[in-house]
Amino acid sequence: MKKNWWKILCALFLVYVIVAGFLSDVPHLPILHETIRNQYFHVCMWFAMITLLTTSLIFSVRYLSNPKMNNDIIASEAARTGIFFGTLGLITGSIWARFTWGAWWTNDVKLNGAAITMLTYLAYLVLRNAITDEQKRGKVSAVYNIFAYVMMLVFILIYPRMSDSLHPGNGGNPAFSKYDLDSTMRMVFYPAVIGWTLLGVWIMTLRIRIQKIKLQTEL
Amino acid sequence: MKKFLATSFLLIISCFLFAQEKVEMADELRSSGKIYVVVGVLVTIMVGIILFLIMIDRKVSDIEKKLKNKA
Amino acid sequence: MFKELSALIQKEILLEWRQRYALGGMFLYVVATVFVCFLSFKNVIDANAWNALFWIIILFASINASAKSFLQESRGRLLYYYTLSSPQAFILSKTIYNAILMLILSVICFAFYSLFMGNMVENMPLFILIIILGSIGISSLLTMISAIASKANNNFTIMAILAFPIIMPILITIIKLSQNAIDGTDFSYNLKYFSVLFSLDIIVVILSYLLFPYLWKD
């Protein structure tokens, strides 16, 4: 039970987020209206994804310096769970965009960045499946993972600053910049980020354990 | 001067009107108390998912333990 | 290190020269693609499409050119290199050689492209600088991807799948920059895009330098 305190925290935070997310007061903003509450759900998907992909990167680097099967399993399962949360983020974002910006897909830097990230990590999975030898698979996919992560980071960090975006904080949009994200929203938003991220980590650990069992039973 | 006055007057009016414009929210849903139904449904789903995850977690732990004993 | 590098690059050039038909094939590919575009577009395209089309041709030519840098090497020959040189020198020589090849290829491509489709560039020095930095970036990234793909059963499809998403940051920066060059904006205005492109080139080269040794031994 001592080891599982963060799972309890995750459950408590998520239930709190759903209750408070719907019942708390939010700023009254044009265009957004009640959809501003999506911030407690849609935005958190990206936080979870980035956390998982960063975990994947860390274990890829560790695999290169210490080629143990364990590191490779964690790297690949973290990437898979990250892709899952990224897909949820894309779909929820698409729905939200339809009812605020008027289209399912807009040519926005953040959307394109997210789509490219998804494509990159899907390519990572294809690469993994194309190599049968385990040692080689771990090494080659770790190299690609590091390469991909750095390019993705450049795309996500630098590129949005170079051009306008429909997303808040870029190009003067009526949305929650840091001035609009008022203290009541913060009270829900921060637990939401932590809760959803922990959920992602929980699912990831489950997948890792199952993968390890598979490895053990095959031997 | 007249023109300038007229323009500034209109500008002030428009600002005033903009400030008055009420942003429509789902106040009806809240006042009728129906929002609690939605929250209830979602809390049920969330609790269900978490319970499900806990069950999977326990099952995996169980298998791990059995494997350990076997080895 | 430097001596090793120059010897390896010389070897690459010599090998290429022995297989002149491959070199000729690449040039023919570029010219033929430009001509196909000319025939299908009938030279009524605006600056935007002109720009995008040019870089797409370059991208595909570059994938063709870089793919063979590792896919072509036989296993025996790779083993031979392994005993002779360090992995760092090997990847750097491949990168430099591909960059030079790509530079020549894109200059030829640009010449033919402006011959057939008309030259819409207002700020020519800027555009040439973009071609230089752009082809260096694209080719060095594709060299590394080709090294990765060569480990996955020499599969050309894998190469394309791996390359396209990763190359997007470089490609989008290039297209944005050359759009500005076509519109004739001043160099000073484009400085921040140039710094992004330049740092992307540097990052790619450093990453391949650091990561290639892990692909080397198996």
XYZ file of C-alpha atoms in Angstrom:
508
model
C 0.000 0.000 0.000
C 2.882 2.369 0.768
C 4.122 2.110 -2.793
C 0.703 2.896 -4.203
C 0.053 6.281 -2.588
C 0.325 8.048 -5.947
C -2.411 5.890 -7.423
C -4.752 7.003 -4.647
C -3.692 10.599 -5.264
C -4.445 10.138 -8.966
C -7.937 8.782 -8.267
C -8.766 11.524 -5.756
C -7.525 14.294 -8.038
C -9.448 12.996 -11.044
C -12.743 12.735 -9.171
C -12.144 16.195 -7.721
C -11.394 17.551 -11.211
C -14.647 16.207 -12.626
C -16.758 17.593 -9.794
C -14.999 20.947 -9.535
C -14.426 21.166 -13.264
C -18.142 21.270 -13.942
C -19.389 23.120 -10.876
C -16.753 25.794 -10.242
C -17.000 29.319 -11.588
C -15.175 30.070 -14.811
C -14.450 33.416 -16.501
C -17.188 34.479 -18.897
C -15.481 34.824 -22.258
C -16.920 35.302 -25.733
C -16.529 32.460 -28.307
C -15.401 30.046 -25.600
C -18.431 30.182 -23.285
C -18.659 26.982 -21.236
C -16.107 25.180 -23.418
C -13.370 26.837 -21.378
C -13.839 23.881 -19.025
C -12.211 21.739 -21.712
C -8.953 23.078 -20.403
C -9.229 20.692 -17.463
C -9.403 17.746 -19.845
C -8.041 18.420 -23.333
C -4.928 20.346 -22.299
C -4.048 17.718 -19.680
C -3.842 15.054 -22.399
C -0.855 16.922 -23.844
C 0.791 17.223 -20.449
C 0.399 13.469 -19.971
C 1.758 12.797 -23.457
C 4.830 14.985 -22.999
C 5.582 13.383 -19.635
C 5.339 9.891 -21.120
C 7.416 10.715 -24.183
C 10.072 12.297 -21.993
C 10.135 9.101 -19.921
C 10.587 7.196 -23.158
C 13.505 9.453 -24.101
C 15.205 9.037 -20.728
C 15.026 5.254 -20.930
C 16.244 5.263 -24.543
C 19.324 7.176 -23.432
C 19.759 4.734 -20.568
C 19.435 1.810 -22.957
C 22.277 3.146 -25.094
C 24.578 3.472 -22.100
C 23.366 0.244 -20.478
C 21.738 -2.161 -22.948
C 19.364 -3.999 -20.622
C 16.060 -5.379 -21.868
C 14.336 -3.575 -19.007
C 15.212 -0.095 -20.314
C 14.015 -0.936 -23.798
C 10.673 -2.224 -22.520
C 10.077 0.947 -20.515
C 11.056 3.170 -23.452
C 8.721 1.437 -25.877
C 5.734 1.120 -23.521
C 6.059 4.768 -22.461
C 6.017 5.770 -26.127
C 2.941 3.622 -26.784
C 1.013 5.106 -23.858
C 2.179 8.556 -24.926
C 0.754 7.960 -28.398
C -2.545 6.910 -26.821
C -2.820 10.158 -24.862
C -1.671 12.167 -27.865
C -4.428 10.632 -29.976
C -6.982 11.523 -27.312
C -5.569 15.057 -27.301
C -5.884 15.338 -31.073
C -9.471 14.069 -31.119
C -10.661 16.230 -28.214
C -8.865 19.230 -29.678
C -10.540 18.623 -33.000
C -13.984 18.545 -31.403
C -13.259 21.684 -29.400
C -11.932 23.476 -32.490
C -15.073 22.629 -34.460
C -17.284 24.502 -32.002
C -15.040 27.474 -31.262
C -12.905 28.100 -34.363
C -15.413 26.595 -36.767
C -13.409 23.792 -38.353
C -12.291 20.300 -37.414
C -8.755 21.047 -38.471
C -7.108 24.440 -38.819
C -3.695 25.189 -40.208
C -2.331 26.092 -36.816
C 1.261 25.546 -35.736
C 0.305 23.720 -32.564
C -2.046 21.362 -34.370
C 0.570 20.654 -36.994
C 3.192 20.135 -34.326
C 0.951 17.656 -32.533
C 0.177 15.795 -35.752
C 3.848 15.583 -36.645
C 4.683 14.309 -33.164
C 2.094 11.556 -33.606
C 3.492 10.639 -37.028
C 7.030 10.538 -35.641
C 6.138 8.165 -32.839
C 4.037 5.969 -35.109
C 7.125 5.737 -37.327
C 9.057 4.740 -34.193
C 6.645 1.834 -33.682
C 6.914 0.794 -37.335
C 10.695 0.829 -37.009
C 10.473 -1.365 -33.914
C 8.323 -3.878 -35.735
C 10.626 -3.959 -38.744
C 13.586 -5.251 -36.738
C 13.389 -8.767 -35.370
C 16.638 -9.018 -33.424
C 15.997 -7.744 -29.889
C 19.390 -6.186 -29.183
C 19.470 -4.460 -32.532
C 15.854 -3.327 -32.221
C 16.525 -1.718 -28.874
C 19.592 0.110 -30.069
C 18.292 1.344 -33.421
C 14.934 2.460 -32.055
C 16.638 4.218 -29.128
C 18.746 6.189 -31.585
C 15.682 7.135 -33.597
C 13.786 8.034 -30.442
C 16.456 10.474 -29.301
C 16.704 11.993 -32.762
C 12.939 12.322 -33.050
C 12.476 13.790 -29.582
C 15.019 16.541 -30.158
C 13.478 17.535 -33.500
C 9.999 17.451 -31.961
C 11.178 19.639 -29.099
C 12.528 22.156 -31.588
C 9.242 22.100 -33.458
C 7.093 22.541 -30.368
C 9.262 25.082 -28.552
C 10.686 27.285 -31.284
C 8.229 27.176 -34.097
C 5.076 28.496 -32.370
C 7.057 31.549 -31.315
C 7.823 32.312 -34.931
C 4.278 32.575 -36.183
C 0.724 33.348 -35.165
C -1.463 30.720 -33.623
C -5.097 30.409 -32.757
C -4.049 29.017 -29.424
C -4.048 31.221 -26.349
C -0.979 33.281 -25.779
C -0.332 33.721 -29.510
C -1.746 36.292 -31.901
C -4.180 38.027 -29.517
C -6.956 35.516 -29.105
C -9.884 35.822 -26.747
C -8.807 32.981 -24.547
C -7.092 32.208 -21.315
C -3.727 33.903 -21.362
C -2.002 33.923 -18.024
C -4.186 36.883 -17.030
C -7.427 35.069 -17.738
C -6.504 31.844 -16.030
C -7.799 33.135 -12.746
C -7.209 31.657 -9.338
C -10.331 29.476 -9.255
C -9.389 27.900 -12.571
C -5.887 27.307 -11.315
C -7.264 25.477 -8.295
C -8.759 22.943 -10.683
C -6.227 23.080 -13.521
C -3.096 22.121 -11.568
C -4.663 19.064 -9.884
C -6.084 18.126 -13.300
C -2.621 18.145 -14.902
C -1.171 16.078 -12.062
C -4.129 13.670 -12.007
C -4.219 12.940 -15.721
C -0.432 12.618 -15.901
C -0.467 10.154 -13.023
C -3.191 8.182 -14.804
C -0.931 7.987 -17.858
C 1.983 6.820 -15.717
C -0.246 4.219 -14.039
C -1.357 2.757 -17.373
C 2.260 2.804 -18.516
C 3.473 0.848 -15.477
C 0.737 -1.739 -16.045
C 1.829 -2.194 -19.652
C 5.472 -2.469 -18.607
C 4.673 -5.136 -16.012
C 2.611 -7.144 -18.501
C 5.426 -6.903 -21.042
C 7.932 -8.119 -18.456
C 5.693 -11.081 -17.590
C 5.472 -11.914 -21.283
C 9.239 -11.826 -21.535
C 9.596 -14.031 -18.463
C 7.077 -16.660 -19.553
C 8.555 -16.967 -23.032
C 11.992 -17.739 -21.643
C -13.848 69.295 -34.290
C -17.460 68.298 -34.704
C -16.429 65.197 -36.553
C -13.884 64.325 -33.896
C -16.454 64.705 -31.152
C -18.956 62.562 -32.997
C -16.404 59.809 -33.567
C -15.204 59.753 -30.005
C -18.785 59.724 -28.773
C -19.580 56.724 -30.955
C -16.413 54.995 -29.816
C -17.303 55.462 -26.182
C -20.810 54.202 -26.851
C -19.501 51.128 -28.610
C -17.091 50.387 -25.767
C -19.951 50.719 -23.370
C -22.120 48.389 -25.416
C -19.288 45.865 -25.658
C -18.908 45.857 -21.918
C -22.621 45.349 -21.504
C -22.748 42.418 -23.883
C -23.527 39.381 -21.814
C -21.520 36.277 -22.516
C -23.933 33.425 -22.738
C -23.193 30.541 -20.407
C -25.127 27.427 -19.508
C -26.822 29.177 -16.619
C -30.135 27.429 -17.157
C -28.608 24.006 -16.792
C -27.056 25.133 -13.556
C -30.112 26.854 -12.100
C -32.387 23.921 -12.835
C -29.936 21.642 -11.071
C -29.585 19.353 -14.090
C -25.822 19.881 -14.148
C -25.570 17.640 -11.093
C -26.899 14.770 -13.201
C -24.075 15.239 -15.687
C -21.498 15.446 -12.920
C -22.957 12.324 -11.311
C -22.711 10.361 -14.543
C -19.135 11.442 -15.152
C -18.051 10.719 -11.583
C -19.550 7.231 -11.938
C -17.639 6.648 -15.149
C -14.390 7.932 -13.650
C -14.758 5.842 -10.492
C -15.593 2.843 -12.676
C -12.492 3.294 -14.802
C -10.312 3.687 -11.717
C -11.783 0.565 -10.091
C -11.196 -1.304 -13.331
C -7.560 -0.151 -13.365
C -7.150 -1.228 -9.736
C -8.483 -4.666 -10.625
C -6.073 -5.020 -13.537
C -3.267 -3.821 -11.279
C -4.094 -6.496 -8.692
C -4.308 -9.207 -11.309
C -0.891 -8.286 -12.662
C 0.568 -8.263 -9.142
C -0.921 -11.697 -8.570
C 0.656 -13.124 -11.710
C 3.972 -11.537 -10.799
C 3.841 -13.159 -7.373
C 3.034 -16.584 -8.852
C 5.912 -16.288 -11.310
C 8.253 -15.386 -8.485
C 7.241 -18.423 -6.461
C 7.673 -20.665 -9.456
C 11.121 -19.449 -10.294
C 40.897 12.712 -37.617
C 41.118 15.306 -40.352
C 43.267 13.087 -42.538
C 40.917 10.166 -42.006
C 37.983 12.361 -42.953
C 39.492 13.587 -46.199
C 40.542 10.057 -47.151
C 37.007 8.801 -46.565
C 35.466 11.624 -48.584
C 37.898 10.942 -51.414
C 36.852 7.311 -51.300
C 33.196 8.315 -51.574
C 33.881 10.512 -54.589
C 35.936 7.777 -56.229
C 33.197 5.207 -55.682
C 30.601 7.569 -57.091
C 32.779 8.257 -60.088
C 33.090 4.567 -60.786
C 29.334 4.262 -60.894
C 28.664 7.277 -63.059
C 25.344 5.911 -64.206
C 23.941 6.378 -60.672
C 25.085 9.982 -60.635
C 23.630 10.549 -64.092
C 20.430 8.877 -62.959
C 20.047 11.349 -60.113
C 20.525 14.367 -62.353
C 18.142 12.917 -64.878
C 15.604 12.343 -62.094
C 15.716 16.013 -61.119
C 15.488 17.299 -64.680
C 12.700 14.896 -65.570
C 10.698 15.848 -62.485
C 11.033 19.534 -63.288
C 9.927 18.875 -66.836
C 6.922 16.856 -65.674
C 5.938 19.736 -63.407
C 6.337 22.151 -66.287
C 4.094 20.069 -68.523
C 1.407 19.561 -65.911
C 1.328 23.117 -64.523
C 1.626 24.960 -67.876
C 3.514 27.759 -66.059
C 0.462 29.424 -64.569
C 1.390 29.082 -60.914
C 1.659 31.713 -58.227
C 4.700 32.340 -56.076
C 3.425 30.177 -53.247
C 3.009 27.074 -55.374
C 6.265 27.794 -57.197
C 8.111 27.788 -53.906
C 6.447 24.693 -52.429
C 6.897 22.704 -55.633
C 10.590 23.537 -55.823
C 11.286 22.308 -52.313
C 9.204 19.182 -52.745
C 11.251 18.276 -55.816
C 14.423 18.905 -53.799
C 13.122 16.783 -50.936
C 12.382 13.785 -53.127
C 15.646 14.124 -55.021
C 17.430 14.274 -51.694
C 15.707 11.162 -50.374
C 16.729 9.325 -53.534
C 20.304 10.545 -53.284
C 20.794 9.925 -49.561
C 18.996 6.602 -49.410
C 21.701 4.883 -51.363
C 24.492 6.185 -49.127
C 23.863 3.360 -46.657
C 21.428 1.101 -48.428
C 24.000 0.469 -51.110
C 26.880 -0.533 -48.853
C 27.241 -4.266 -48.619
C 27.726 -5.947 -45.280
C 31.243 -7.025 -46.100
C 32.313 -3.555 -47.063
C 30.834 -2.103 -43.866
C 32.871 -4.607 -41.865
C 35.933 -3.466 -43.763
C 35.271 0.179 -42.871
C 34.770 -0.892 -39.296
C 38.325 -2.135 -39.049
C 39.725 0.948 -40.773
C 38.034 4.030 -39.417
C 36.253 5.462 -36.418
C 32.454 5.730 -36.585
C 32.574 9.498 -36.071
C 34.832 10.012 -39.069
C 32.665 7.661 -41.085
C 29.362 9.448 -40.459
C 30.944 12.886 -40.860
C 32.454 11.893 -44.200
C 29.120 10.532 -45.396
C 27.341 13.686 -44.216
C 29.822 16.029 -45.868
C 29.821 14.053 -49.080
C 26.023 13.964 -49.232
C 25.841 17.682 -48.473
C 28.188 18.443 -51.375
C 26.241 16.154 -53.692
C 22.953 17.710 -52.603
C 24.318 21.205 -53.102
C 25.289 20.448 -56.701
C 21.989 18.701 -57.276
C 19.891 21.577 -55.945
C 21.818 24.190 -57.908
C 21.201 22.191 -61.091
C 17.600 21.726 -60.075
C 17.218 25.463 -59.497
C 18.758 26.269 -62.870
C 16.377 23.969 -64.711
C 13.440 24.963 -62.565
C 13.896 28.672 -63.311
C 14.447 27.862 -66.971
C 11.127 26.050 -67.294
C 8.916 27.594 -64.641
C 10.360 31.116 -64.618
C 12.358 32.747 -61.866
C 10.197 34.441 -59.261
C 12.905 35.222 -56.717
C 13.406 38.900 -55.915
C 16.224 38.578 -53.397
C 18.648 36.256 -55.154
C 21.598 36.202 -52.663
C 19.188 35.326 -49.877
C 17.699 32.472 -51.895
C 21.131 31.044 -52.667
C 22.017 31.148 -48.985
C 18.799 29.274 -48.231
C 19.650 26.650 -50.847
C 23.081 26.158 -49.266
C 21.886 25.907 -45.657
C 18.755 23.988 -46.643
C 20.467 21.295 -48.649
C 23.074 20.843 -45.931
C 20.324 20.376 -43.337
C 18.153 18.077 -45.436
C 21.018 15.910 -46.616
C 22.661 15.497 -43.209
C 19.367 14.537 -41.607
C 18.593 12.075 -44.379
C 22.079 10.548 -44.112
C 21.439 9.698 -40.471
C 17.941 8.392 -41.247
C 19.402 6.276 -44.015
C 21.853 4.804 -41.511
C 18.937 3.945 -39.212
C 16.853 2.510 -42.056
C 19.754 0.387 -43.247
C 19.506 -1.464 -39.925
C 15.849 -2.246 -40.620
C 16.285 -4.636 -43.529
C 17.339 -1.935 -46.003
C 13.758 -0.992 -46.498
C 13.088 2.080 -48.644
C 9.556 2.542 -47.301
C 10.896 2.648 -43.745
C 13.291 5.351 -44.857
C 10.451 7.544 -46.120
C 8.274 6.921 -43.053
C 11.106 7.767 -40.681
C 12.273 10.789 -42.634
C 9.084 12.738 -43.364
C 7.911 13.669 -39.879
C 11.401 14.473 -38.630
C 12.304 16.618 -41.594
C 9.240 18.844 -41.174
C 10.864 21.441 -38.851
C 13.677 22.018 -41.346
C 11.398 21.963 -44.363
C 8.887 24.408 -42.924
C 11.624 26.835 -41.899
C 13.118 26.630 -45.394
C 9.787 27.221 -47.106
C 9.012 30.181 -44.877
C 12.439 31.683 -45.544
C 12.345 31.214 -49.289
C 8.858 32.693 -49.371
C 10.407 35.807 -47.864
C 13.226 35.691 -50.411
C 10.681 35.486 -53.226
C 8.806 38.466 -51.802
C 12.128 40.285 -51.695
C 12.315 41.082 -47.991
C 15.547 42.287 -46.508
C 18.158 40.002 -44.949
C 17.984 41.656 -41.521
C 14.276 40.860 -41.286
C 14.967 37.174 -41.864
C 17.735 36.892 -39.330
C 15.716 34.960 -36.746
C 14.585 32.355 -39.291
C 18.175 31.983 -40.423
C 19.345 31.422 -36.903
C 16.689 28.719 -36.512
C 17.746 27.010 -39.754
C 21.418 27.275 -38.884
C 20.939 25.865 -35.400
C 18.811 23.029 -36.821
C 21.699 22.126 -39.154
C 24.131 22.169 -36.255
C 21.811 20.092 -34.038
C 21.380 17.434 -36.732
C 25.122 17.126 -37.317
C 25.894 16.961 -33.590
C 23.192 14.345 -33.016
C 24.457 12.150 -35.834
C 27.998 12.533 -34.528
C 26.930 11.431 -31.051
C 24.442 8.706 -31.979
C 25.998 7.008 -34.976
C 28.586 5.032 -32.959
C 25.688 3.071 -31.407
C 24.464 2.033 -34.849
C 27.948 1.110 -35.930
C 28.604 -2.080 -34.047
C 26.353 -5.066 -34.341
